[in-house]
XYZ file of C-alpha atoms in Angstrom:
653
model
C -51.711 1.852 -24.042
C -54.426 -0.880 -23.776
C -57.610 -0.513 -25.709
C -56.903 3.176 -26.194
C -56.705 3.822 -22.437
C -53.534 4.552 -20.615
C -51.906 1.628 -18.749
C -51.679 2.306 -15.126
C -48.311 1.103 -13.432
C -48.470 -0.079 -9.831
C -47.186 2.500 -7.614
C -44.410 2.031 -5.057
C -45.711 1.872 -1.537
C -45.673 5.182 0.075
C -47.331 4.113 3.425
C -45.301 4.740 6.684
C -44.978 0.918 6.968
C -43.638 0.519 3.444
C -41.142 3.485 3.814
C -40.080 1.809 7.059
C -39.401 -1.441 5.396
C -37.667 0.326 2.550
C -35.385 2.166 5.009
C -34.463 -0.989 6.925
C -33.711 -2.698 3.755
C -31.581 0.278 2.511
C -29.662 0.306 5.907
C -28.949 -3.454 5.769
C -27.771 -2.992 2.044
C -25.509 0.021 3.262
C -23.913 -2.052 5.950
C -23.316 -4.962 3.772
C -21.726 -2.976 0.906
C -20.199 -0.232 2.933
C -16.622 -0.801 1.822
C -17.668 -1.061 -1.852
C -19.610 2.211 -1.584
C -16.768 4.092 0.102
C -14.372 2.869 -2.627
C -16.748 4.190 -5.343
C -17.007 7.485 -3.583
C -13.267 7.742 -3.029
C -12.576 6.992 -6.664
C -15.087 9.619 -7.990
C -13.905 12.466 -5.761
C -11.118 14.447 -7.254
C -7.508 13.585 -6.392
C -6.839 17.275 -5.849
C -8.485 16.996 -2.444
C -5.550 15.155 -0.955
C -5.767 11.422 0.359
C -6.833 12.419 3.914
C -9.721 14.833 2.888
C -10.755 12.262 0.126
C -11.039 9.459 2.605
C -13.099 11.398 5.000
C -15.385 12.873 2.348
C -15.952 9.414 0.971
C -17.015 7.950 4.317
C -19.209 11.090 4.934
C -20.868 10.616 1.634
C -21.731 7.074 2.121
C -23.015 7.677 5.761
C -25.204 10.559 4.401
C -26.509 8.426 1.489
C -29.138 6.523 3.492
C -31.740 9.380 3.965
C -31.414 10.180 0.248
C -31.871 6.615 -0.763
C -35.070 6.030 -2.714
C -36.992 2.584 -3.391
C -35.316 0.582 -5.877
C -36.553 1.147 -9.329
C -36.375 -1.236 -12.288
C -32.958 -0.977 -14.022
C -32.271 -1.621 -17.594
C -32.863 -5.108 -18.751
C -29.143 -5.730 -19.145
C -28.474 -5.078 -15.551
C -29.393 -8.504 -14.541
C -31.785 -11.423 -14.804
C -34.046 -10.127 -12.320
C -34.362 -6.757 -13.929
C -33.936 -4.567 -10.950
C -30.884 -3.544 -9.096
C -31.373 -3.436 -5.249
C -28.208 -1.051 -4.671
C -29.112 1.421 -7.371
C -30.677 4.110 -5.165
C -27.504 3.835 -2.892
C -25.094 4.070 -5.922
C -27.128 7.125 -7.328
C -27.067 8.842 -3.919
C -23.157 8.311 -3.554
C -22.366 9.405 -7.111
C -24.649 12.425 -6.901
C -22.963 13.550 -3.673
C -19.491 12.930 -5.054
C -20.159 14.763 -8.332
C -21.679 17.619 -6.340
C -18.288 18.048 -4.332
C -16.522 18.234 -7.544
C -18.481 21.219 -8.830
C -17.106 24.782 -8.134
C -18.847 28.172 -8.564
C -17.874 30.043 -11.593
C -15.508 32.481 -9.897
C -14.414 30.002 -7.246
C -10.497 29.858 -7.042
C -8.945 26.614 -8.368
C -6.658 26.562 -5.388
C -9.320 26.497 -2.633
C -11.377 23.610 -1.575
C -14.935 23.023 -3.216
C -17.490 25.144 -1.198
C -19.166 21.960 0.041
C -16.014 20.757 1.830
C -15.784 24.066 3.836
C -18.539 22.776 6.148
C -17.190 20.033 8.527
C -19.220 16.833 8.411
C -18.986 13.630 10.282
C -16.627 11.824 10.386
C -14.008 14.183 11.728
C -10.610 13.262 12.670
C -8.247 15.457 14.693
C -4.639 14.966 15.279
C -4.241 12.106 12.523
C -3.698 12.000 8.761
C -5.322 9.084 7.160
C -4.600 7.520 3.835
C -4.876 4.256 2.003
C -1.906 1.955 1.789
C 0.487 3.025 -0.875
C 0.586 1.116 -4.220
C 3.117 0.951 -7.017
C 3.763 2.453 -10.410
C 0.764 0.896 -11.930
C -1.525 2.300 -9.255
C 0.063 5.662 -9.786
C -0.418 5.446 -13.490
C -4.124 4.434 -13.255
C -4.720 7.340 -10.561
C -3.180 9.776 -13.084
C -5.360 8.420 -15.904
C -8.532 8.888 -13.739
C -7.629 12.214 -12.669
C -7.427 13.310 -16.303
C -11.109 12.424 -16.888
C -13.949 14.582 -16.236
C -15.797 13.910 -13.012
C -18.842 12.115 -14.882
C -16.505 10.078 -16.976
C -14.592 9.077 -13.919
C -17.804 8.051 -12.251
C -18.931 6.091 -15.370
C -15.456 4.302 -15.422
C -15.697 3.185 -11.779
C -19.262 1.991 -12.333
C -18.317 -0.035 -15.356
C -14.935 -1.566 -13.979
C -15.424 -1.649 -10.179
C -19.074 -2.063 -9.853
C -19.520 -4.238 -12.921
C -22.346 -2.443 -14.419
C -23.406 -2.515 -18.160
C -23.110 0.621 -20.109
C -26.733 1.059 -20.065
C -26.992 0.575 -16.408
C -24.114 3.123 -15.713
C -25.927 5.577 -18.090
C -28.999 5.262 -15.991
C -27.165 5.712 -12.706
C -25.430 8.856 -14.063
C -28.791 10.330 -15.356
C -30.334 9.639 -11.912
C -27.547 11.446 -10.325
C -28.053 14.488 -12.246
C -25.454 14.108 -15.106
C -26.688 16.094 -18.257
C -24.616 14.311 -20.882
C -24.487 10.952 -19.203
C -23.911 9.145 -22.584
C -20.921 11.227 -23.427
C -19.460 10.375 -20.084
C -19.901 6.656 -20.608
C -18.308 6.772 -24.059
C -15.215 8.661 -22.621
C -14.885 6.044 -19.838
C -15.286 3.131 -22.303
C -12.349 4.649 -24.424
C -10.072 4.700 -21.408
C -11.333 1.193 -20.399
C -10.305 0.069 -23.974
C -6.972 1.333 -23.548
C -6.309 0.047 -20.197
C -7.661 -3.448 -20.501
C -9.122 -5.736 -17.939
C -6.116 -5.408 -15.627
C -7.481 -2.172 -14.484
C -10.210 -3.800 -12.376
C -7.716 -5.713 -10.240
C -5.741 -2.443 -9.697
C -8.783 -0.412 -8.846
C -9.622 -2.952 -6.180
C -6.252 -2.890 -4.606
C -5.324 -1.330 -1.277
C -4.165 1.951 -3.003
C -8.004 2.829 -3.661
C -9.421 1.144 -0.562
C -10.442 4.038 1.705
C -11.417 1.498 4.341
C -7.936 0.030 4.902
C -6.070 3.005 6.074
C -2.785 4.069 7.410
C -2.718 6.562 10.284
C 0.077 9.200 10.783
C 0.243 11.995 13.224
C 0.025 15.573 11.842
C 2.914 17.973 12.404
C 3.441 17.591 16.168
C 5.850 20.485 16.448
C 3.606 22.863 14.599
C 0.584 21.527 16.583
C 2.326 22.168 19.908
C 3.407 25.675 18.657
C -0.242 26.554 17.721
C -1.638 25.343 20.979
C 0.800 27.690 22.817
C -0.207 30.491 20.431
C -3.730 29.886 21.019
C -3.198 29.933 24.955
C -1.377 33.212 24.665
C -4.300 34.689 22.429
C -6.810 33.521 24.990
C -4.821 35.114 27.925
C -4.183 38.332 26.079
C -7.970 38.660 25.240
C -8.833 38.096 28.984
C -6.541 40.901 29.949
C -7.234 43.528 27.339
C -8.516 44.000 24.021
C -5.406 45.737 23.078
C -3.321 42.731 23.946
C -5.634 40.562 21.651
C -5.037 43.083 18.865
C -1.260 42.732 19.363
C -1.451 38.905 19.249
C -3.636 38.879 16.332
C -1.183 41.360 14.491
C 1.874 39.135 15.388
C 0.261 35.782 14.308
C 1.205 36.059 10.529
C 4.887 36.437 11.574
C 4.844 33.469 13.871
C 3.396 31.381 11.089
C 6.249 32.069 8.594
C 8.972 29.621 7.731
C 11.208 30.381 10.816
C 8.363 29.331 13.153
C 7.484 26.022 11.390
C 11.068 25.069 10.463
C 12.104 21.664 11.777
C 15.212 21.528 13.981
C 18.053 19.157 13.920
C 16.885 17.737 17.297
C 13.592 16.768 15.768
C 14.935 14.834 12.891
C 13.837 11.139 12.561
C 16.687 8.674 12.895
C 16.060 5.064 12.201
C 18.052 2.374 14.152
C 20.658 0.429 12.397
C 19.496 -2.880 11.447
C 15.731 -1.803 11.326
C 15.705 -2.821 7.710
C 16.074 -6.460 8.644
C 13.002 -6.492 10.972
C 10.411 -4.613 8.707
C 8.113 -5.503 5.915
C 8.664 -2.141 4.313
C 12.056 -2.212 2.853
C 12.572 1.239 1.379
C 14.082 4.609 2.178
C 12.153 4.671 5.377
C 14.319 1.837 6.695
C 17.611 3.651 6.156
C 19.661 4.636 9.155
C 21.583 7.786 9.394
C 25.157 7.522 7.951
C 28.185 9.697 7.599
C 30.830 11.263 9.676
C 28.641 14.447 10.499
C 25.273 13.078 11.623
C 25.994 14.859 14.990
C 26.803 18.225 13.552
C 23.696 20.110 14.530
C 24.990 23.303 12.888
C 25.286 21.693 9.522
C 21.965 19.935 9.785
C 20.158 23.209 10.778
C 21.712 24.983 7.715
C 20.327 22.262 5.457
C 16.907 22.492 6.914
C 16.892 26.287 6.807
C 17.937 26.162 3.113
C 15.201 23.431 2.433
C 12.499 25.541 4.203
C 13.412 28.994 2.871
C 16.140 28.814 0.014
C 17.879 32.289 -0.249
C 18.711 34.161 -3.490
C 21.812 32.315 -4.916
C 20.923 28.992 -3.781
C 20.806 26.497 -6.726
C 17.574 24.424 -6.570
C 17.237 21.415 -8.828
C 13.862 19.488 -8.956
C 13.165 16.170 -10.776
C 9.944 16.485 -12.825
C 6.735 16.287 -10.933
C 8.693 17.008 -7.645
C 7.246 19.784 -5.360
C 9.679 22.256 -3.852
C 7.556 22.690 -0.577
C 9.227 22.965 2.878
C 9.182 19.734 4.863
C 5.755 19.181 6.275
C 7.153 17.754 9.417
C 10.501 16.657 10.795
C 12.178 14.586 8.031
C 14.241 11.445 8.329
C 17.955 11.800 8.284
C 19.739 9.540 5.831
C 23.277 10.948 5.544
C 25.259 13.719 6.831
C 29.137 13.902 6.091
C 32.080 15.169 4.142
C 32.268 13.788 0.526
C 35.189 14.808 -1.472
C 35.855 17.779 0.832
C 32.318 19.058 0.705
C 29.453 18.697 3.110
C 26.535 16.677 1.940
C 23.143 16.122 3.849
C 20.286 13.891 2.639
C 16.808 13.922 4.007
C 13.622 11.806 3.258
C 10.231 13.235 4.134
C 8.161 10.039 3.146
C 7.602 11.283 -0.339
C 10.750 13.036 -1.570
C 14.453 12.703 -1.176
C 16.335 15.919 -0.672
C 20.095 16.524 -1.095
C 21.731 19.471 0.403
C 25.318 20.373 -0.486
C 27.905 23.016 0.329
C 30.456 23.633 -2.284
C 32.914 26.472 -3.294
C 30.291 27.678 -5.694
C 27.608 28.041 -3.034
C 24.683 26.051 -1.628
C 22.839 23.448 -3.711
C 19.514 21.737 -3.054
C 18.427 18.689 -5.158
C 14.744 17.322 -4.662
C 13.373 14.059 -6.261
C 10.140 11.876 -5.634
C 10.800 8.705 -4.094
C 7.240 7.699 -2.915
C 6.428 3.920 -3.132
C 10.148 3.011 -3.516
C 11.133 -0.697 -2.909
C 14.150 -2.822 -2.268
C 15.478 -2.072 -5.794
C 14.556 1.599 -6.334
C 15.591 2.469 -2.856
C 18.910 0.486 -3.383
C 21.018 3.615 -4.009
C 21.105 7.318 -4.525
C 23.553 9.757 -6.188
C 25.445 11.380 -3.307
C 28.144 13.583 -5.046
C 28.894 14.489 -8.731
C 32.109 15.809 -9.741
C 34.328 15.586 -12.939
C 31.821 13.314 -14.813
C 31.850 10.665 -11.944
C 29.409 10.001 -9.151
C 29.710 8.614 -5.608
C 26.699 6.779 -4.608
C 25.124 5.949 -1.168
C 24.098 2.363 -1.136
C 21.142 1.022 0.935
C 21.989 -0.882 4.119
C 20.701 -4.160 2.706
C 23.207 -4.202 -0.224
C 25.540 -7.135 0.302
C 27.568 -7.108 -2.793
C 28.266 -4.239 -5.276
C 29.879 -4.016 -8.721
C 29.740 -1.945 -11.880
C 28.804 -3.344 -15.341
C 29.363 -1.732 -18.586
C 26.076 -2.320 -20.473
C 27.913 -1.615 -23.861
C 29.996 -4.739 -23.200
C 27.608 -7.518 -22.130
C 30.208 -10.252 -22.402
C 32.609 -8.434 -19.964
C 32.304 -9.496 -16.329
C 31.154 -6.827 -13.635
C 33.864 -5.059 -11.771
C 33.936 -4.978 -8.037
C 32.897 -1.583 -6.597
C 34.564 -0.464 -3.411
C 32.216 0.783 -0.614
C 33.206 2.485 2.553
C 31.813 1.728 5.978
C 29.267 4.546 5.779
C 27.961 3.030 2.406
C 29.666 5.589 0.121
C 30.977 4.141 -3.092
C 34.196 4.915 -4.972
C 33.566 7.355 -7.990
C 31.718 5.789 -11.004
C 31.627 7.293 -14.465
C 28.244 8.599 -15.219
C 25.959 7.340 -18.084
C 26.363 10.305 -20.393
C 24.210 9.342 -23.455
C 24.884 10.012 -27.065
C 26.598 7.347 -29.281
C 27.520 3.986 -27.953
C 30.309 4.593 -25.477
C 30.649 3.218 -21.864
C 27.295 2.872 -20.087
C 27.950 1.996 -16.578
C 25.177 0.529 -14.225
C 25.316 -0.676 -10.631
C 24.911 -4.455 -10.275
C 23.822 -4.863 -6.661
C 22.886 -7.867 -4.713
C 20.558 -7.586 -1.540
C 21.262 -9.290 1.654
C 20.075 -12.799 2.390
C 18.403 -11.385 5.588
C 15.566 -10.134 3.483
C 13.062 -12.189 1.489
C 13.757 -10.535 -1.873
C 17.397 -11.498 -1.944
C 18.510 -11.170 -5.595
C 20.876 -9.326 -7.989
C 19.558 -6.209 -9.782
C 20.745 -3.409 -12.053
C 20.398 0.333 -11.451
C 21.296 2.985 -14.130
C 22.142 6.575 -13.188
C 20.010 8.717 -15.829
C 21.144 11.905 -14.384
C 18.914 12.317 -11.302
C 19.183 11.835 -7.510
C 17.493 8.433 -7.722
C 18.516 5.659 -9.962
C 16.395 3.809 -12.516
C 15.688 -0.073 -11.930
C 16.599 -1.769 -15.369
C 14.378 -4.891 -16.233
C 13.816 -7.250 -19.138
C 10.967 -9.156 -20.603
C 12.035 -11.909 -22.989
C 10.176 -13.245 -25.909
C 7.419 -15.872 -25.083
C 9.014 -19.296 -24.770
C 12.444 -17.986 -23.790
C 12.712 -19.239 -20.211
C 8.893 -19.080 -19.655
C 5.954 -20.218 -21.543
C 4.302 -16.829 -21.122
C 7.268 -14.553 -20.300
C 5.184 -11.318 -19.811
C 6.491 -10.426 -16.238
C 9.646 -8.295 -16.222
C 12.721 -9.901 -14.619
C 16.016 -8.753 -13.424
C 18.195 -7.760 -16.344
C 21.166 -9.632 -15.070
C 21.036 -12.593 -17.489
C 22.926 -13.072 -20.691
C 19.901 -12.478 -23.119
C 18.873 -9.475 -20.971
C 22.364 -7.876 -21.156
C 22.608 -8.325 -24.884
C 19.082 -6.743 -25.293
C 20.188 -3.708 -23.029
C 23.452 -3.385 -25.091
C 21.297 -2.615 -28.092
C 18.316 -0.959 -26.334
C 20.483 1.346 -24.268
C 22.710 2.596 -27.197
C 20.676 4.336 -30.098
C 17.892 6.054 -28.118
C 20.115 7.309 -25.342
C 19.332 7.398 -21.697
C 15.401 6.721 -21.779
C 13.598 9.292 -19.927
C 16.323 11.014 -17.919
C 15.888 12.427 -14.528
C 12.753 11.397 -12.699
C 12.752 7.803 -14.175
C 11.682 5.046 -11.716
C 12.192 1.932 -13.840
C 12.931 0.912 -17.441
C 11.921 -2.366 -18.967
C 13.099 -3.719 -22.285
C 10.325 -6.012 -23.665
C 11.019 -8.210 -26.562
C 7.547 -8.527 -27.891
C 7.914 -10.108 -31.310
C 10.613 -12.107 -33.287
C 10.729 -11.989 -37.124
C 12.691 -13.510 -39.949
C 13.465 -10.654 -42.322
C 13.054 -11.357 -46.091
C 15.799 -11.549 -48.779
C 18.260 -13.166 -46.238
C 17.947 -10.429 -43.863
C 18.312 -12.864 -40.909
C 16.403 -12.780 -37.532
C 15.244 -9.744 -35.917
C 13.630 -8.796 -32.511
C 11.027 -6.110 -31.871
C 11.648 -4.453 -28.593
C 9.614 -1.940 -26.695
C 11.702 0.036 -24.097
C 9.367 1.603 -21.525
C 10.554 4.261 -18.974
C 8.156 4.725 -16.060
C 8.327 7.932 -14.063
C 7.880 8.365 -10.289
C 5.021 10.598 -11.069
C 3.201 7.875 -13.141
C 3.404 8.620 -16.892
C 5.709 6.534 -19.050
C 7.480 7.082 -22.395
C 8.412 4.379 -24.917
C 10.826 3.585 -27.654
C 10.099 0.841 -30.033
C 13.211 -0.716 -31.696
C 14.005 -3.227 -34.253
C 17.132 -5.269 -33.185
C 19.237 -7.427 -35.419
C 22.384 -9.458 -34.094
C 25.723 -7.620 -34.605
C 23.978 -4.227 -35.434
C 22.830 -1.234 -33.672
C 19.037 -1.083 -32.887
C 16.879 0.732 -35.305
C 14.503 3.217 -33.805
C 10.949 2.503 -35.140
C 9.011 5.195 -33.123
C 8.993 7.123 -29.790
C 5.813 7.899 -27.923
C 5.380 10.107 -24.809
C 2.937 9.687 -21.881
C 1.374 6.399 -23.072
C 0.060 3.199 -21.429
C 1.556 1.018 -24.285
C 3.889 -1.722 -23.095
C 2.708 -1.484 -19.652
C 0.306 -3.654 -17.591
C -2.381 -1.559 -18.998
C -1.221 -1.798 -22.602
C -0.226 -5.459 -22.692
C -0.821 -5.616 -26.610
C 1.247 -3.590 -29.048
C 1.680 -3.377 -32.864
C 4.449 -1.432 -34.665
C 5.477 -0.643 -38.231
C 8.569 0.434 -39.868
C 10.136 0.748 -43.522
C 13.273 -1.419 -44.104
C 15.827 -1.944 -46.946
C 16.810 -5.602 -47.516
C 20.471 -6.707 -48.402
C 19.196 -7.014 -51.912
C 18.153 -3.409 -52.160
C 14.428 -4.085 -51.906
C 12.138 -1.830 -49.874
C 9.677 -3.469 -47.401
C 7.216 -2.580 -44.930
C 7.762 -4.471 -41.786
C 5.174 -4.883 -39.036
C 4.933 -7.026 -35.762
C 2.473 -7.446 -32.881
C 2.811 -8.934 -29.433
C 1.759 -12.581 -28.744
C -2.113 -11.922 -28.632
C -1.945 -10.376 -32.244
C -3.292 -13.110 -34.709
C -3.427 -11.046 -37.820
C -2.062 -7.832 -39.360
C -3.686 -5.670 -41.958
C -1.810 -2.993 -43.881
C -3.735 -0.107 -45.285
C -2.762 3.028 -47.428
C -0.662 3.156 -50.522
C -0.022 -0.697 -50.158
C -2.602 -3.036 -48.981
C -2.087 -6.589 -47.457
C -3.334 -8.861 -44.699
C -1.363 -11.499 -43.106
C -2.248 -14.120 -40.356
C 0.105 -14.271 -37.471
C 2.050 -11.587 -35.597
C 4.492 -10.375 -38.174
C 4.199 -9.007 -41.736
C 6.762 -7.960 -44.500
C 5.415 -6.553 -47.802
C 7.271 -4.906 -50.618
C 6.486 -1.178 -50.953
C 8.013 1.921 -52.433
C 10.296 3.876 -50.147
C 7.801 6.876 -49.926
C 4.653 4.753 -49.491
C 2.428 5.904 -46.898
C 0.899 3.086 -44.898
C -0.754 2.155 -41.572
C -0.998 -1.235 -39.901
C -3.688 -2.642 -37.569
C -3.693 -5.787 -35.588
C -6.317 -8.483 -34.908
C -6.550 -9.839 -31.460
C -7.339 -13.287 -30.429
C -10.208 -11.917 -28.409
C -11.899 -10.510 -31.610
C -11.030 -6.784 -31.178
C -8.669 -4.665 -33.272
C -5.366 -2.755 -32.282
C -4.018 0.356 -33.929
C -0.242 0.742 -34.279
C 1.434 2.145 -31.341
C 1.227 5.983 -31.150
C -2.123 6.261 -32.890
C -4.373 3.925 -30.705
C -6.761 4.746 -27.856
C -4.044 4.508 -25.349
C -3.072 7.900 -26.344
C 0.270 9.333 -26.059
C 2.408 11.840 -28.227
C 4.215 10.167 -31.226
C 7.636 11.594 -31.981
């Protein structure tokens, strides 16, 4: 108000010339920021669409955002020095469209596509499946964390982390896109952002979430050919008589059954021997078919039939998070042969490993996820289990193989005999419970590949093996020492001797990798000697990870401090950690011990006993039944709750 009269703001130009100028400007900005806008749409769209549909929907949303773009309006003052965001209208249009595709009518079935996706829109791709390049475990974990958010919160997180907007600016974009509780969505995104840390931004801008850098694969060629023939028969029958059309229509469901789409042994993908030495993708896709029955079509057809349509009596075992669907296309043959007098066949469909076995007790099918494997996690698989021992099939790039007992770090590794087909001699399985023998495969890759090194694989009970790594204390071999390294050195083996004993096999089947991170060292009071705080993290193929925090002392078994399930702690997205435990000193005194990782500069104990200490460790006398909590202060100025109670989530046990 000025002088009691309302102040009139200058209106935006609505003349044809002004609208034309605005449209040209928006078109130029759309072309310049096309890849960023497509990434924004792709990340906001639900992962349940599948990668192919999600890619096409993201491009369609951005290409249709131009007519909806409105003249740039002033953004919150915190958005930038100029006070206006030239891309705000485009962001609003993209977010509005993506959120609209996430909404379903009240009675709409969850398994069906959202109604807006039932109408084809450009671009349309026929005969190909498009998907961004595959990432690693961190990309999978972040994708899972995003899918757990509500659609508005997911949009807010992407606006904050990828687009670099402030909270007020993101709130304004969401409100303009029609989100009713935009402030709640921003707060939900901020909580996830706090738990993941700044590393999430670099992962979100990786190829895993780039819907403009794509891999193209054909659809199921066999099924397509059969559908084409079926369509030709239907057209011919319709041209002859209406009765013929009805007959073809009636028979269509039968031809679409498992027997019609079942791959045949002649269709199996067979990789040439030595292909692994001439590819940049060294994983299961580079394995050639091996075994003495790779030409036994009857065996291969039986295995494919059981996978496609398991009959009653077939034992089917799935690793956690592994679908049991029939093969979507002709799979790759990895092995077919007789092992211990029984037939074994192993397939790979690009996402899963499938092992078929024929024994005196019947047929058995074992499925496990193996997407985004690498030179280590694709280094071996469990081929045959009998009498507490396992024969493994090693990767063709494994040049040396041995067995190491993790319970005896000072003992040398023993040579492991391997046949010409890559099958090993029987190896006792890691059984868990107590501190008995804990065998692990120590393999060395061929010098023919760039990643030539030795690595450890542990059999935790599944078809795939877990890659064991170790992260030492800062200053032990590296000034920062935050990156996991192979667990083949003396310090790593000592850590794994204690870390792999008390907790038992971490995670079990479905575990992709296990890292033992020594995050803090502490001199215990009353002559207790030195101790090391270790966080053992088991990452699964499906994304989530479980941790076990241990207090290790030389010559003693590790003490379990806490276990937390489905958490980001002790990963790239949870690089800071604080833990606490009660401990009795050699003099009989009770203490509360606490420690934090290298970024923790102070620790504050609250509850029945209160204390504050500078530095990453704390030891305070306390009664045995004292109830306490600890919180760490970070060098950045923030705070960090003890593991299991912070914003990173997880279920404490």
